[in-house]
mmCIF file of C-alpha atoms in Angstrom:
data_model
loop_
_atom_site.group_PDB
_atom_site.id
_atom_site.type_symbol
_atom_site.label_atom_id
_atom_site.label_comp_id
_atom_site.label_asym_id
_atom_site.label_seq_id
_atom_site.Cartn_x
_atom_site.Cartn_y
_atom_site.Cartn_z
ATOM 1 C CA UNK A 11 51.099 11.225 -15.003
ATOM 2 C CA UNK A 12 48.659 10.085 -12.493
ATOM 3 C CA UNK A 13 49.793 9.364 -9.075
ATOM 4 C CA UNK A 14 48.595 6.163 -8.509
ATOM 5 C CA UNK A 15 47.927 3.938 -11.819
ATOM 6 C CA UNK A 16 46.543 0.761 -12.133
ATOM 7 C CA UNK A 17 45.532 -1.151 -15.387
ATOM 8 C CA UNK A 18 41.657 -0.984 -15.344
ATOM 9 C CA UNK A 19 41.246 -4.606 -16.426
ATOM 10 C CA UNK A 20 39.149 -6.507 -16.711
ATOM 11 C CA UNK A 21 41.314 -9.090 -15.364
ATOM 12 C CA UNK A 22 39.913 -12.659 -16.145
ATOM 13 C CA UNK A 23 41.470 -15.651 -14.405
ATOM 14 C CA UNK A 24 39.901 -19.220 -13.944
ATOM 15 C CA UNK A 25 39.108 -20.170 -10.303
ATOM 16 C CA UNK A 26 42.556 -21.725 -8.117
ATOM 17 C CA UNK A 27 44.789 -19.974 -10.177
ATOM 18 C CA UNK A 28 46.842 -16.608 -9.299
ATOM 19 C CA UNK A 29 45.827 -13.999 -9.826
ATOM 20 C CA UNK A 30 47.883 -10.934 -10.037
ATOM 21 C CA UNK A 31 47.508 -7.308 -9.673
ATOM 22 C CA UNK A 32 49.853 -4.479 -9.839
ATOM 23 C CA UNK A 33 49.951 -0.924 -9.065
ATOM 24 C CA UNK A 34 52.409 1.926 -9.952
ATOM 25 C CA UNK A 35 52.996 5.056 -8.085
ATOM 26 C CA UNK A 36 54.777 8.316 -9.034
ATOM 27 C CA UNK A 37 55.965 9.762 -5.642
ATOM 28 C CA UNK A 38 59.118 8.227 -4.662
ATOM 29 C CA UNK A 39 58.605 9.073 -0.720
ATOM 30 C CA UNK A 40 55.562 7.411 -0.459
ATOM 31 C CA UNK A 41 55.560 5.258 2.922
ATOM 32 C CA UNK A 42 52.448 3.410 2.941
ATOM 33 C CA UNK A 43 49.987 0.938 0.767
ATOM 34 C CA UNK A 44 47.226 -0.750 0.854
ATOM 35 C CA UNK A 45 44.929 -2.429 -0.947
ATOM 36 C CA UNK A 46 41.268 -2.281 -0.824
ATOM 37 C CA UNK A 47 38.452 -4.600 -2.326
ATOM 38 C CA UNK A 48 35.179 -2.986 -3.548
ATOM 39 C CA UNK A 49 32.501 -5.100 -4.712
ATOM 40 C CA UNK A 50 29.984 -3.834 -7.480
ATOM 41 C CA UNK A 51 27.802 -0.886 -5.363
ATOM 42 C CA UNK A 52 29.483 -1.316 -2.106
ATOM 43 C CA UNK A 53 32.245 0.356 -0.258
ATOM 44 C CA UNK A 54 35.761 -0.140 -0.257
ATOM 45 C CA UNK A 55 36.873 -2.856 2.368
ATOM 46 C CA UNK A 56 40.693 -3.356 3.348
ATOM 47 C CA UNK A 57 42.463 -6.045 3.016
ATOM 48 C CA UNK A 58 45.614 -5.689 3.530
ATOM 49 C CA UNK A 59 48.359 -2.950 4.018
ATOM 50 C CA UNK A 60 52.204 -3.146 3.764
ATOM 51 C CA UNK A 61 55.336 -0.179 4.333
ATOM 52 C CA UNK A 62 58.117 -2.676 3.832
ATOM 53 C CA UNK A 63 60.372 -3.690 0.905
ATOM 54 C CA UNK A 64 59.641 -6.790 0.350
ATOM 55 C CA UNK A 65 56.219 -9.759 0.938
ATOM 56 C CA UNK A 66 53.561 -9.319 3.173
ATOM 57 C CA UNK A 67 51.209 -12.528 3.479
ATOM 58 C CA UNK A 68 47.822 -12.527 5.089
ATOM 59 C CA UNK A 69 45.659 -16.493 4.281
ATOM 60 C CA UNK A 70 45.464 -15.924 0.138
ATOM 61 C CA UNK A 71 46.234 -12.512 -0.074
ATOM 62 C CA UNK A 72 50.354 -11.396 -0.422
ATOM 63 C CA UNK A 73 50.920 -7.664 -1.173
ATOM 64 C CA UNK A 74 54.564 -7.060 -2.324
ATOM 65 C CA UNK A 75 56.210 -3.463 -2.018
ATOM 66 C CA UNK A 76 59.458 -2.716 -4.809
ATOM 67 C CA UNK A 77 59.975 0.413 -3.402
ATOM 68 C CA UNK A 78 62.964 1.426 -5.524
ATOM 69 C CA UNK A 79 60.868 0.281 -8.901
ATOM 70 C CA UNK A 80 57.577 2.520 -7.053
ATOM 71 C CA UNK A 81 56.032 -1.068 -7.810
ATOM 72 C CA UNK A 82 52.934 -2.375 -5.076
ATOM 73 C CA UNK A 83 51.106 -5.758 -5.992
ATOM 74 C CA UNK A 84 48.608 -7.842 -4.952
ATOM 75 C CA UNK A 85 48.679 -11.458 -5.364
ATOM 76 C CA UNK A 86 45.605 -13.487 -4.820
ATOM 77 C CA UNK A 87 46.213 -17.129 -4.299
ATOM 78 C CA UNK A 88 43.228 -20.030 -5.331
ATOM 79 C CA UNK A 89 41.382 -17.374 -6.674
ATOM 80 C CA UNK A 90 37.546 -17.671 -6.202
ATOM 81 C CA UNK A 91 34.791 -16.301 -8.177
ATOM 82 C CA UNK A 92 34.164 -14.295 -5.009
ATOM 83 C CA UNK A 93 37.198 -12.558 -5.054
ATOM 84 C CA UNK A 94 35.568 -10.976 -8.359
ATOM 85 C CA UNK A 95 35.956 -6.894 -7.533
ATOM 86 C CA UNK A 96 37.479 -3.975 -8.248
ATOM 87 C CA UNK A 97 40.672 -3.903 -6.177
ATOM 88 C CA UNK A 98 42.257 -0.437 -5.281
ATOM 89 C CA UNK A 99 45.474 0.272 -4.712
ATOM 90 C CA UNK A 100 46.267 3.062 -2.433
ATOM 91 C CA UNK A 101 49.351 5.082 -1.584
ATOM 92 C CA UNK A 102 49.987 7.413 1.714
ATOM 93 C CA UNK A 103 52.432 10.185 0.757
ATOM 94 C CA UNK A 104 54.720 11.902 2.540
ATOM 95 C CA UNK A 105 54.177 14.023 5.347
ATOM 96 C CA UNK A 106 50.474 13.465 4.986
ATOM 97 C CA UNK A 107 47.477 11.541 6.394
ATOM 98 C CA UNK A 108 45.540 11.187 3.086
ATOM 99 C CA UNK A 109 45.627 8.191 0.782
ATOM 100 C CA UNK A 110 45.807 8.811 -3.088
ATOM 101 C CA UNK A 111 43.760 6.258 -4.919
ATOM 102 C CA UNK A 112 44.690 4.741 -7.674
ATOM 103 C CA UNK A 113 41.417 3.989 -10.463
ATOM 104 C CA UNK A 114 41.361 0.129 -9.772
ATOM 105 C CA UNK A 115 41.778 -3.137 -11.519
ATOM 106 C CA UNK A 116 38.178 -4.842 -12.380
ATOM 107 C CA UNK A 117 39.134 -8.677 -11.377
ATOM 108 C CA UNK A 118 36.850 -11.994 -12.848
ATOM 109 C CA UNK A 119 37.198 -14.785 -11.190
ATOM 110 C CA UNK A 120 35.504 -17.748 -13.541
ATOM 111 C CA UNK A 121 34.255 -21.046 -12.134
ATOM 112 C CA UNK B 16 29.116 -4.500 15.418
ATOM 113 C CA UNK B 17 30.420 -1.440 14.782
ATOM 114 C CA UNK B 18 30.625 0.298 11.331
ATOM 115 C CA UNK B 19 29.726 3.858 10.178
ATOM 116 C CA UNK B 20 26.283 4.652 9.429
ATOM 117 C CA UNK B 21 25.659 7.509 6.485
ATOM 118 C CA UNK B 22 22.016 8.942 5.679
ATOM 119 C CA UNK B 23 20.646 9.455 2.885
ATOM 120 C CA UNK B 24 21.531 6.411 1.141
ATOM 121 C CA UNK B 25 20.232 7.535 -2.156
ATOM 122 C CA UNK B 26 19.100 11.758 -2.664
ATOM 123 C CA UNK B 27 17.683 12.875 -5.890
ATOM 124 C CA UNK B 28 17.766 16.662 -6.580
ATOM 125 C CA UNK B 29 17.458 19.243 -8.900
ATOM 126 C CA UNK B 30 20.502 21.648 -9.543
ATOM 127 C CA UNK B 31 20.923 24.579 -7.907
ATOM 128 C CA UNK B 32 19.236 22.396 -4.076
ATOM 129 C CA UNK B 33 21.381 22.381 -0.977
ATOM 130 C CA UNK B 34 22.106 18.942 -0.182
ATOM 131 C CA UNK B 35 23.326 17.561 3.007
ATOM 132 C CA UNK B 36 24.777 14.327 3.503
ATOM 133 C CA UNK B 37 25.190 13.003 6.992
ATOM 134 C CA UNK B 38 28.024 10.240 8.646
ATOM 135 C CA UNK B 39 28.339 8.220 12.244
ATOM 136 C CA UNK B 40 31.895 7.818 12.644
ATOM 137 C CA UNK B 41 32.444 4.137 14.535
ATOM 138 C CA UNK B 42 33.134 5.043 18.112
ATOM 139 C CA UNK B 43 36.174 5.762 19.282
ATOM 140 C CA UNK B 44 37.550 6.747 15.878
ATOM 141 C CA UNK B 45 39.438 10.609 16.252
ATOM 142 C CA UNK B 46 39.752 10.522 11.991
ATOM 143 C CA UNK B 47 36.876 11.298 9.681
ATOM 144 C CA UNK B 48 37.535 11.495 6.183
ATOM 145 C CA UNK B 49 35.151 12.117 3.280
ATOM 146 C CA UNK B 50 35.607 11.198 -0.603
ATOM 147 C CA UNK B 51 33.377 10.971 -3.526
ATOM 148 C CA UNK B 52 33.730 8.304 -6.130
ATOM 149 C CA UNK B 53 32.931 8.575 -10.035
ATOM 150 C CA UNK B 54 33.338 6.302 -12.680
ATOM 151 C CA UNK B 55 35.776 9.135 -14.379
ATOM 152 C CA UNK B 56 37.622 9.603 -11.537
ATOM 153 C CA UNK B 57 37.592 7.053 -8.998
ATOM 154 C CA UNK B 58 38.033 7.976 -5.058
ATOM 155 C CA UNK B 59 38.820 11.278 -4.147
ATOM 156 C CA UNK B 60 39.339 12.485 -1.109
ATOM 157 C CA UNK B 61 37.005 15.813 -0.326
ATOM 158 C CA UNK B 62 38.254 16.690 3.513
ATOM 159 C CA UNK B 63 39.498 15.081 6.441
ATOM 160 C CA UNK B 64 39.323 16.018 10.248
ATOM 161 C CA UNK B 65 41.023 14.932 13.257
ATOM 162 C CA UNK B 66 39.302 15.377 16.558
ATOM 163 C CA UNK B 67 36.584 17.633 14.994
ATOM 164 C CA UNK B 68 39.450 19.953 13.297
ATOM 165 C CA UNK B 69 39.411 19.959 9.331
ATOM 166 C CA UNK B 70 42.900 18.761 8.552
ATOM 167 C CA UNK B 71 42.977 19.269 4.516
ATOM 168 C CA UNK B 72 40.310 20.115 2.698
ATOM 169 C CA UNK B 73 42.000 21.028 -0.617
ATOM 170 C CA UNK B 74 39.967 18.401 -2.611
ATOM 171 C CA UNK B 75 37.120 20.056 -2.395
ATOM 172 C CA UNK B 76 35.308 22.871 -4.352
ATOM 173 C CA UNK B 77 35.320 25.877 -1.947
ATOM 174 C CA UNK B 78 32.771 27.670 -3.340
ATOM 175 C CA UNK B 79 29.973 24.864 -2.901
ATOM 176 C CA UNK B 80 30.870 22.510 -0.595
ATOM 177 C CA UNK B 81 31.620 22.903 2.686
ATOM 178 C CA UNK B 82 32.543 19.838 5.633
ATOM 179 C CA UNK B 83 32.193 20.064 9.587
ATOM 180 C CA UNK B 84 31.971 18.087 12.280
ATOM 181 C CA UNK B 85 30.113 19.448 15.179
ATOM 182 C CA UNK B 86 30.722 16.398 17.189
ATOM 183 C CA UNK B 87 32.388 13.608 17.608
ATOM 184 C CA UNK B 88 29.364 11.136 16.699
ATOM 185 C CA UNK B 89 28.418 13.625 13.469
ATOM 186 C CA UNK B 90 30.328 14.789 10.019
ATOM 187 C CA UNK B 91 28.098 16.725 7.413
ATOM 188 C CA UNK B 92 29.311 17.206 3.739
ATOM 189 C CA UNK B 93 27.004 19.984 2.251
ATOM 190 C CA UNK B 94 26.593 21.184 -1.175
ATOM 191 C CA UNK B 95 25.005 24.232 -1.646
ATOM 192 C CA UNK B 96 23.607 24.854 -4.795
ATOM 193 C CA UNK B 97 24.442 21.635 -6.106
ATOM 194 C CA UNK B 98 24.929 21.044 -9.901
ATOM 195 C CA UNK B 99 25.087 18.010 -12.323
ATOM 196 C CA UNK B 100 28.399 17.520 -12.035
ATOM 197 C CA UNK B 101 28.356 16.655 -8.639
ATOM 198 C CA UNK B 102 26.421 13.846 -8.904
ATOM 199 C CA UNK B 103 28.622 10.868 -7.483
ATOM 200 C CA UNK B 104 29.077 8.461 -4.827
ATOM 201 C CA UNK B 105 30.056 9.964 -1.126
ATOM 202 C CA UNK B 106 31.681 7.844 1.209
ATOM 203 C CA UNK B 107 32.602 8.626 4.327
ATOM 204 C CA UNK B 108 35.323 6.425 6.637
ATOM 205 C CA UNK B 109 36.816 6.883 10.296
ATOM 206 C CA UNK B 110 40.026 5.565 10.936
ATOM 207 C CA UNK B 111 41.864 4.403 13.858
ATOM 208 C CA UNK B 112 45.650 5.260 13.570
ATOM 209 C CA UNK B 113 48.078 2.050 12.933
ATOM 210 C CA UNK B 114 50.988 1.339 15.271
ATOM 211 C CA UNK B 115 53.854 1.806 12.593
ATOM 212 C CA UNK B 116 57.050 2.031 12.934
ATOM 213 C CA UNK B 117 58.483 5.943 12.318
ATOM 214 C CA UNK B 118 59.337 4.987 7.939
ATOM 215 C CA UNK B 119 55.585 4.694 7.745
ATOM 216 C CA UNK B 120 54.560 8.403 8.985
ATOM 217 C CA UNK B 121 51.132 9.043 10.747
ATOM 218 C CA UNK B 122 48.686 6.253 8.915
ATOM 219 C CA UNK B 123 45.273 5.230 9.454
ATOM 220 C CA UNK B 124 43.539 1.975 9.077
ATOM 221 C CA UNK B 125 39.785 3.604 7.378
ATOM 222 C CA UNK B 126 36.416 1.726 7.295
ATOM 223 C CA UNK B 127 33.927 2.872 4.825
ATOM 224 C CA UNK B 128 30.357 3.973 5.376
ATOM 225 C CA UNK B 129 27.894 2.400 2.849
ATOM 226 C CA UNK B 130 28.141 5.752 0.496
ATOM 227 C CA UNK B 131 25.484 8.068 -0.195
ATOM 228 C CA UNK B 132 24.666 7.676 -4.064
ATOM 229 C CA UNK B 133 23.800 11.753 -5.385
ATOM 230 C CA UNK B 134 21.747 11.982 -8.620
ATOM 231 C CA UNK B 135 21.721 15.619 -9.466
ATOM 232 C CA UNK B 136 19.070 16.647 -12.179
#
């Protein structure tokens, strides 16, 4: 089982809908997510990070923690065709610095 | 603006070259890390130092690469010989340390250089 999983995608949504993303993770002390966007031969950007049960909102963007269910998502309101990316989820462990990555979710945004 | 700078952007070897790849942390960052990308296996994390000391490098291959950080504007990631299977994506990203409260441990906010794409022949 991998640490951090994500479904690779792609995931196709039409432009001003929701879109949706979800990531899974298999250590149950894990403190800290985030998300990060990476566009097609760039670096990973963040956008957003969150450590509490429950929503975090940020414009578009709410990442929601379940961490009883190990459960992280990323919803992405009015979705544009340049939100298309691969988002990454990724998961600080316990008692360390490092973030585990999880593969990312390939998101299309159509016009 | 700020933002860390990594040279080469692109390196083309043959197997069995030393490679060096070379990162600007953003100023003012203590936190270097350094991770290499594949389509196989997505980000990994190589190493990671704080204030020029190697925290963890257990991600990385012992026997070929090695990571230092001989001052606070410069981290090298060296592979030496390199081999086909190395050829990847390296980023490298300094971090500033977010004010948490204690559940979330020691975290960093990281920015990520541009990457230095590694095509090893």
């Amino acid at each position: 089982q991998k640490e951090v999983e994500q479904n690779s995608g792609p995931l196709s949504v039409p432009e001003g809908a929701i879109a949706s993303l979800n990531c899974t993770y298999s250590d149950r002390g894990s403190q800290s997510f985030f998300w990060y966007r990476q566009y097609s031969g760039k670096s990973p950007e963040l956008i957003m990070f969150i450590y509490s049960n429950g929503d975090k909102e940020d414009g578009r963007f709410t990442a929601q923690l379940n961490k009883a269910s190990q459960y992280v998502s990323l919803l992405i309101r009015d979705s544009q065709p340049s939100d298309s990316a691969t988002y990454l989820c990724a998961v600080k462990n316990t008692g360390f610095q490092k973030l585990v990555f999880g593969t990312g979710t390939r998101l299309l945004v159509s016009p | 603006d700020a933002r860390v700078t990594q040279t080469p952007r692109h390196k083309v070897t043959e197997m069995g070259q030393e490679v060096t790849m070379r990162c600007q942390p953003i100023l003012g960052h203590n936190t270097v890390f350094w991770y290499r990308q594949t389509m196989m296996q997505g980000l990994e994390l190589l190493a990671y130092f704080r204030n020029r000391a190697p925290l963890d490098d257990s991600g990385m291959p012992k026997d070929r690469f090695s990571a230092e950080m001989p001052d606070a504007t410069l981290a090298t990631l060296k592979i030496q010989p390199s081999e086909p299977r190395d050829s990847a994506v390296y980023f490298c990203a300094s971090g500033l340390p977010l004010l948490l409260d204690k559940s979330a441990g020691r975290t960093y906010e990281q920015y990520f250089g541009p990457g230095t794409r590694l095509t090893v022949t």
